[in-house]
XYZ file of C-alpha atoms in Angstrom:
519
model
C -0.007 -0.023 -0.120
C 1.410 3.309 -1.029
C 2.631 5.997 1.886
C 2.025 8.992 -0.462
C 1.038 9.546 -4.055
C 3.730 12.623 -4.963
C 7.283 12.672 -4.954
C 9.991 14.523 -6.620
C 13.349 13.005 -7.507
C 17.092 14.594 -7.605
C 20.115 13.739 -9.424
C 22.920 15.145 -7.684
C 26.623 14.860 -9.472
C 29.404 15.771 -7.576
C 33.055 15.956 -8.180
C 33.172 12.410 -6.847
C 30.378 10.871 -6.707
C 26.460 10.844 -8.121
C 23.576 10.403 -6.161
C 19.907 9.840 -6.511
C 17.308 11.276 -3.895
C 13.980 10.784 -3.859
C 11.557 13.256 -1.727
C 7.953 13.029 -0.497
C 5.620 16.296 -0.607
C 6.793 17.517 2.984
C 10.994 17.729 1.249
C 11.988 14.173 3.498
C 14.116 11.729 1.711
C 12.747 8.774 0.998
C 14.915 6.766 -1.133
C 18.793 7.439 -1.643
C 21.580 5.976 -3.747
C 25.348 6.956 -3.813
C 27.946 5.707 -6.268
C 31.602 6.899 -6.155
C 33.425 7.026 -9.555
C 37.137 7.242 -10.750
C 38.953 10.446 -10.582
C 41.906 10.496 -12.917
C 45.243 12.515 -12.591
C 47.227 12.266 -15.423
C 49.715 14.803 -14.730
C 50.590 17.122 -11.737
C 47.721 19.506 -11.588
C 45.467 17.672 -14.146
C 42.306 16.087 -12.981
C 39.714 14.334 -15.308
C 36.436 12.279 -15.390
C 35.382 9.517 -17.729
C 32.001 11.055 -19.260
C 30.632 7.334 -19.436
C 31.044 6.184 -15.874
C 29.571 9.309 -14.874
C 26.651 8.280 -16.814
C 26.423 4.688 -15.728
C 26.796 6.130 -12.220
C 23.453 7.793 -12.238
C 21.889 4.851 -14.121
C 22.871 2.601 -11.409
C 21.672 5.500 -8.511
C 18.423 6.148 -9.992
C 17.777 2.548 -10.266
C 18.574 1.699 -6.839
C 16.920 4.420 -5.090
C 13.827 3.749 -7.134
C 13.987 -0.025 -5.686
C 14.767 1.086 -2.400
C 11.864 3.097 -1.784
C 9.676 1.068 -3.790
C 11.069 -1.641 -1.154
C 9.807 0.308 1.847
C 6.007 1.250 0.665
C 6.298 4.006 -1.228
C 4.443 3.924 -5.136
C 7.220 6.013 -6.863
C 6.209 4.678 -10.304
C 3.052 6.095 -9.916
C 3.531 9.282 -7.925
C 6.819 10.539 -9.434
C 6.169 13.848 -10.838
C 9.804 15.293 -11.943
C 13.187 15.371 -11.395
C 15.691 18.053 -10.840
C 19.305 17.777 -11.723
C 22.369 19.422 -9.725
C 26.006 19.315 -10.845
C 29.948 19.840 -10.583
C 30.215 23.362 -12.102
C 32.960 24.110 -14.728
C 33.881 20.711 -15.385
C 33.954 20.613 -19.160
C 33.615 18.188 -21.630
C 32.968 18.050 -25.675
C 31.079 15.033 -27.530
C 30.087 14.201 -30.807
C 26.373 15.189 -31.990
C 26.084 12.042 -34.335
C 27.864 9.338 -32.545
C 27.492 10.623 -28.496
C 31.154 9.382 -27.979
C 33.087 11.983 -25.744
C 35.823 13.076 -27.597
C 37.993 13.190 -24.666
C 37.545 12.812 -20.789
C 36.019 15.701 -18.777
C 38.506 18.317 -17.563
C 37.327 18.890 -13.970
C 36.825 22.113 -12.524
C 39.750 22.254 -10.279
C 42.192 21.183 -13.094
C 45.239 23.656 -13.874
C 46.301 22.628 -16.974
C 45.435 25.634 -18.840
C 48.050 27.700 -16.841
C 49.375 28.504 -20.221
C 46.404 29.665 -21.840
C 45.147 32.115 -19.249
C 48.665 33.728 -19.199
C 48.713 34.105 -23.023
C 45.062 35.625 -22.592
C 46.098 38.136 -19.926
C 49.038 39.349 -21.843
C 47.045 39.576 -25.388
C 44.038 41.026 -23.999
C 43.584 44.951 -22.968
C 42.008 44.194 -19.534
C 44.195 41.629 -18.549
C 43.201 39.204 -16.024
C 40.280 41.052 -15.618
C 39.090 41.643 -19.382
C 35.617 39.901 -19.487
C 34.819 40.474 -15.781
C 32.114 43.632 -16.896
C 30.253 40.978 -18.886
C 30.571 37.617 -16.998
C 32.048 38.718 -13.581
C 34.658 36.413 -13.551
C 38.412 36.777 -14.008
C 40.515 34.650 -16.161
C 41.779 31.652 -14.294
C 42.260 27.892 -14.724
C 38.975 27.320 -13.046
C 36.305 28.506 -15.356
C 34.925 26.548 -18.315
C 36.096 28.364 -21.397
C 39.597 27.854 -20.832
C 39.035 24.439 -20.566
C 37.541 24.630 -23.710
C 40.154 26.478 -25.399
C 42.589 23.769 -24.337
C 40.686 21.043 -25.942
C 40.144 23.005 -29.273
C 44.163 23.695 -29.158
C 45.002 20.234 -28.098
C 43.183 17.613 -29.064
C 42.800 16.491 -32.866
C 39.465 15.108 -32.168
C 37.620 17.893 -30.978
C 39.446 20.078 -33.687
C 37.835 18.042 -36.258
C 34.526 17.615 -34.561
C 34.458 21.606 -34.844
C 35.509 21.623 -38.525
C 32.691 18.940 -39.041
C 30.019 20.927 -37.205
C 29.642 17.543 -35.391
C 31.064 18.792 -31.835
C 29.036 19.775 -28.872
C 30.143 21.403 -25.699
C 28.656 21.334 -21.964
C 29.351 21.049 -18.545
C 27.922 17.964 -16.650
C 24.442 19.190 -16.459
C 24.247 19.620 -20.505
C 25.872 15.949 -21.127
C 23.540 14.338 -18.738
C 20.485 16.087 -19.979
C 21.369 15.402 -23.707
C 21.835 11.699 -22.784
C 18.443 11.808 -20.560
C 16.263 13.088 -23.131
C 17.611 11.125 -26.167
C 21.258 11.559 -26.889
C 21.918 11.066 -30.669
C 17.927 10.576 -31.508
C 17.007 13.981 -30.597
C 18.726 14.738 -27.624
C 18.231 18.173 -25.823
C 21.233 20.504 -25.834
C 20.864 22.709 -22.984
C 22.356 24.314 -19.770
C 20.982 26.536 -17.370
C 21.805 30.131 -16.152
C 23.647 29.106 -13.091
C 26.045 26.616 -15.013
C 26.363 29.021 -17.859
C 27.563 31.758 -15.654
C 30.578 29.561 -14.796
C 31.810 29.497 -18.095
C 32.948 32.898 -18.793
C 30.791 32.881 -21.944
C 27.676 33.981 -20.258
C 26.795 37.944 -20.209
C 25.289 38.403 -16.413
C 23.039 41.034 -17.796
C 21.347 39.698 -20.384
C 21.512 35.710 -19.615
C 22.840 34.934 -23.036
C 26.103 33.818 -24.376
C 28.142 37.116 -24.974
C 28.950 37.470 -28.778
C 32.131 39.807 -28.049
C 33.375 37.298 -25.669
C 32.918 34.383 -28.296
C 34.482 36.566 -31.214
C 37.449 37.138 -28.975
C 38.018 33.448 -27.947
C 37.260 32.657 -31.324
C 34.781 29.817 -29.893
C 31.934 28.823 -32.347
C 28.497 29.954 -31.066
C 26.974 26.489 -32.651
C 28.630 24.216 -30.015
C 26.979 25.983 -27.189
C 23.976 24.638 -25.428
C 20.599 26.699 -25.296
C 20.345 28.625 -21.867
C 17.260 28.437 -19.640
C 15.999 29.165 -16.227
C 16.700 27.041 -13.069
C 12.566 25.790 -12.851
C 11.174 24.692 -15.859
C 9.953 21.434 -17.840
C 12.637 20.740 -20.111
C 11.961 17.447 -21.426
C 11.005 13.949 -20.611
C 13.537 11.079 -19.540
C 13.726 8.810 -22.742
C 13.217 5.122 -22.929
C 16.042 2.864 -22.322
C 16.503 4.894 -18.979
C 15.039 4.080 -15.199
C 12.052 6.318 -14.834
C 11.582 7.072 -18.708
C 8.810 9.415 -19.272
C 9.246 11.572 -16.072
C 9.866 15.391 -16.975
C 13.271 16.854 -16.041
C 11.850 19.927 -14.573
C 14.804 21.518 -12.496
C 18.541 22.450 -13.194
C 21.473 24.111 -10.836
C 24.922 24.047 -10.557
C 26.062 22.379 -7.146
C 26.292 25.511 -5.298
C 23.192 27.381 -6.453
C 20.903 24.264 -5.509
C 22.676 24.586 -2.068
C 21.582 28.182 -1.800
C 18.204 27.020 -2.760
C 18.222 23.908 -0.258
C 19.191 26.608 2.729
C 16.355 29.293 1.413
C 18.837 31.747 1.129
C 17.361 35.149 0.190
C 18.971 38.871 -0.467
C 21.546 39.038 2.052
C 21.710 35.788 3.588
C 25.248 33.299 2.912
C 25.510 29.824 2.912
C 29.014 27.643 2.830
C 29.203 24.378 1.535
C 31.846 21.791 2.604
C 32.619 19.442 0.025
C 35.718 18.352 -1.984
C 36.091 22.524 -2.010
C 34.344 25.010 -0.027
C 31.867 27.676 -1.688
C 30.583 30.444 0.146
C 27.482 32.445 -1.656
C 25.702 35.562 -0.745
C 22.235 36.390 -2.123
C 22.673 40.043 -3.555
C 19.182 40.237 -4.764
C 18.438 41.314 -8.136
C 21.432 43.198 -8.372
C 25.123 42.650 -9.885
C 27.576 43.433 -7.363
C 31.246 43.676 -8.198
C 33.522 42.434 -6.293
C 36.570 44.567 -5.330
C 37.958 41.888 -3.279
C 38.455 39.095 -4.897
C 35.291 37.673 -4.822
C 33.084 36.241 -8.057
C 29.567 37.750 -9.569
C 27.295 35.174 -10.567
C 23.907 33.944 -10.662
C 22.200 32.731 -7.465
C 19.343 31.448 -9.445
C 16.439 32.202 -11.758
C 13.255 30.112 -10.640
C 11.154 30.243 -13.933
C 11.654 31.176 -17.571
C 9.747 34.606 -16.870
C 11.299 34.984 -13.316
C 13.593 37.863 -12.474
C 16.917 36.418 -11.187
C 18.783 36.648 -7.919
C 22.789 37.366 -8.205
C 25.283 36.387 -6.051
C 28.545 36.925 -4.854
C 30.775 34.048 -4.573
C 34.042 33.189 -2.983
C 35.378 29.624 -4.007
C 38.064 27.591 -2.324
C 39.784 24.972 -4.189
C 40.427 22.283 -1.520
C 38.539 21.726 1.543
C 37.347 18.154 2.336
C 39.786 17.133 -0.490
C 42.624 17.997 2.081
C 41.066 15.364 4.442
C 41.254 12.960 1.573
C 44.795 13.523 0.931
C 45.811 13.055 4.655
C 43.988 9.814 4.344
C 44.615 8.597 0.988
C 48.329 9.969 0.241
C 49.872 10.284 3.980
C 47.977 7.319 5.500
C 47.381 9.341 8.980
C 43.573 8.116 9.100
C 41.897 5.276 7.698
C 38.471 6.954 7.381
C 37.645 10.839 6.764
C 35.682 10.534 10.054
C 38.899 9.866 12.350
C 39.895 13.260 11.612
C 38.045 14.794 14.414
C 39.135 12.566 17.199
C 42.589 12.771 16.436
C 42.100 16.504 16.226
C 40.508 16.672 19.803
C 43.862 14.672 21.129
C 45.356 18.089 20.996
C 44.487 21.109 22.858
C 45.369 23.368 19.659
C 47.222 23.372 16.368
C 50.571 23.967 18.239
C 51.478 26.643 16.063
C 51.194 24.502 12.979
C 49.297 26.146 10.325
C 48.497 24.232 6.680
C 47.405 25.853 3.543
C 46.064 23.449 1.080
C 47.076 25.371 -2.313
C 47.480 22.064 -4.138
C 46.806 23.627 -7.602
C 46.811 26.897 -6.462
C 44.528 29.382 -4.624
C 41.057 30.514 -5.797
C 39.260 33.060 -3.924
C 40.185 35.906 -2.781
C 43.668 35.343 -3.498
C 43.440 33.625 -7.118
C 47.072 32.633 -7.300
C 47.497 29.837 -9.300
C 51.418 30.029 -8.493
C 50.628 29.186 -4.899
C 51.434 25.646 -3.920
C 50.570 23.594 -0.326
C 52.340 24.485 2.850
C 52.729 22.994 6.357
C 54.884 25.556 8.387
C 55.484 25.984 12.084
C 56.831 22.620 12.432
C 58.480 21.500 15.519
C 59.709 18.244 17.256
C 56.416 18.941 19.346
C 54.479 18.624 16.244
C 52.166 15.202 16.233
C 49.778 14.120 13.878
C 47.019 15.737 15.742
C 48.415 18.886 15.382
C 48.760 18.297 11.545
C 45.099 17.044 11.376
C 44.148 19.698 13.484
C 45.675 22.461 10.995
C 43.923 20.663 8.175
C 40.521 21.326 9.599
C 41.620 24.803 10.674
C 42.563 25.572 6.914
C 39.007 24.969 5.604
C 37.779 27.347 8.248
C 40.765 30.041 7.821
C 39.818 29.846 3.670
C 36.109 30.428 4.537
C 36.864 33.268 6.891
C 39.074 34.863 4.110
C 35.648 34.748 2.082
C 33.370 35.841 4.249
C 35.811 39.126 5.413
C 36.044 39.815 1.623
C 31.980 39.700 1.400
C 31.708 42.149 4.496
C 33.468 44.814 2.639
C 31.731 44.520 -0.889
C 28.431 44.012 0.396
C 26.549 45.312 3.376
C 24.586 42.211 4.544
C 22.724 41.201 7.089
C 20.288 38.201 7.957
C 17.011 39.645 6.910
C 15.009 36.990 8.991
C 16.719 37.190 12.336
C 18.596 39.754 14.503
C 22.152 38.900 13.708
C 23.863 37.210 10.748
C 24.168 33.236 10.311
C 26.336 31.463 8.067
C 24.153 28.573 6.771
C 26.539 25.743 6.314
C 25.913 21.980 4.254
C 28.180 19.425 2.797
C 29.577 16.029 4.092
C 32.275 17.733 5.982
C 29.621 19.478 8.243
C 29.269 16.146 10.663
C 32.643 17.417 12.213
C 31.659 19.826 15.346
C 34.874 20.758 15.714
C 35.348 22.130 12.359
C 32.248 24.155 12.701
C 32.806 25.531 16.195
C 36.289 26.564 14.936
C 34.646 27.667 11.935
C 32.235 30.148 14.303
C 35.072 31.001 16.568
C 37.026 32.552 13.496
C 34.333 34.204 12.057
C 32.815 35.610 15.544
C 29.576 34.780 13.897
C 27.163 31.798 14.687
C 27.318 28.780 12.412
C 23.909 27.154 11.583
C 23.728 23.509 10.432
C 20.422 22.156 9.221
C 18.970 18.496 10.341
C 19.513 17.647 7.011
C 23.025 18.640 5.578
C 22.289 17.552 2.011
C 21.106 20.942 0.711
C 22.358 20.460 -2.604
C 19.857 17.604 -3.738
C 17.178 19.228 -1.888
C 17.963 22.485 -4.034
C 17.197 20.489 -7.061
C 14.066 18.873 -6.286
C 12.808 22.157 -5.149
C 13.441 23.679 -8.407
C 11.806 20.904 -9.924
C 8.817 20.836 -7.827
C 8.177 24.384 -8.032
C 8.121 24.051 -11.891
C 5.332 21.244 -11.824
C 3.504 23.138 -8.948
C 4.157 20.652 -6.371
C 5.704 23.101 -3.991
C 4.848 27.039 -3.908
C 8.150 29.501 -3.151
C 6.804 30.747 -0.165
C 6.993 27.069 1.091
C 10.509 26.839 -0.338
C 11.823 29.849 1.534
C 10.608 29.508 5.201
C 13.171 29.617 6.720
C 12.041 29.623 10.029
C 10.382 26.262 9.716
C 13.715 25.041 8.452
C 15.800 26.442 11.254
C 13.775 24.968 14.056
C 15.774 21.638 13.985
C 19.014 23.153 13.210
C 22.319 23.216 15.260
C 23.623 26.502 16.111
C 27.556 26.864 16.591
C 28.230 30.318 18.661
C 31.572 31.619 18.609
C 33.600 31.346 22.000
C 37.177 32.706 21.314
C 38.230 36.055 22.552
C 39.282 38.604 20.196
C 42.693 38.535 20.834
C 43.321 35.225 20.127
C 41.184 35.394 16.993
C 43.426 38.017 15.684
C 46.534 36.213 16.832
C 45.620 33.231 14.875
C 44.419 34.898 11.632
C 47.845 37.229 11.194
C 49.314 33.462 11.600
C 47.362 32.099 8.767
C 47.914 35.207 6.758
C 51.481 34.512 7.159
C 51.043 31.042 6.218
C 49.158 31.906 3.078
C 52.191 34.238 2.035
C 54.728 31.818 2.211
C 52.606 29.563 -0.332
C 53.011 31.871 -3.368
C 55.246 31.648 -6.075
C 55.934 27.943 -5.818
C 54.504 26.644 -8.675
C 58.095 26.138 -10.469
C 60.046 24.120 -7.650
C 62.090 21.696 -9.791
C 61.931 18.152 -8.709
């Protein structure tokens, strides 16, 4: 017997894994499956994914999550109304329109191979590193999709040939998934949403269309680009051959924008997602705010074809949870990511040790691709507990750097409470020590919702809004969502906060200009 008859699904395609979550009408998850996939590191600083493996991981996740919910008595086959998609942003691929085959592995957002492309453009273009900021809100950086597309166009013969024959399609992972889910070579839809498009460097933030001047400057043929749509609208139906065939795809957002929606961030409210990296976004309402302190201007979300967009300031941190993976997989200091909290609690402080995880450079607010990781302040007293604590603190210091820049760029306050609250989500936020440290360093309360997987929830909200399962008032009802949340309040005194922050800045400066160290 069915427990309900209205469900919304969400594909959450991240940097290291894919998930499918099914929600009931009260936005409670009733079925979930998770699959990790392979990360490839062909050279130092290069990171790739196999697009076909990503597709298969999504297929498995959908099948298993539906099976689980059905086994628990939920009539998903009858009640699933729509699905939403959220994805790792900036990760870039080009495939053949006629065969559907990828022409190269996907180049992942944190990949730094495009450094030479960036340096060349900075020298050639009149505006240097900030040449495109006025149109797209982004500096020239290895981070963004346009630079990865240029690298593919210049270095991969199959891509050059396909573009010449007008057989090439470019997309970020959302585009790749939607094209395959809606038919692939048999009429698949070639689209992207405004949030993912805003991370390519190619979309004009004000018109929300591909910027003709930028395309001309970079010599990118417009026919390879997908159509830009809103975050919440019926895009098309899942094709035969896939599980849940016939179900509408009705929402699509980049992962950080989805988390903003899942956290109900209205104007003046900010969230930080701690995953492989850390991503802090502040909703600036219907106004594009240009940062003077190293942040990015971007779309927050556009909830419908005719809706006005909300914009955001963003600070992106390349390495957050990935640093924990590093001490687990490369240093073997821990065997499970959850062990780092107990190890760090084994010491009273970091013992004067500071860790800057600039493995592939530093993103906001520094934008130094010549930075490399440093561990400073080591003495004979230093133990693995001090290193574990320094790794956890590195996430919090990097987020603090971004929040400090946001304070300088925009007068923000929490419009629904008396004090500013940083909303947090993502897998690393199960770590209480990390969140207490974050609150201490920010001198700001940090709030963790009862459900920390707000990225998938945001994609579900967007899809449910498009098919009228939910209304915006329900989605943005923060009061109800904060009811069962955990709040971490600052305990550190101002003198200690300043000392630690000054020490961190010394360590950051030591990480600069290290990219050319010889082996």
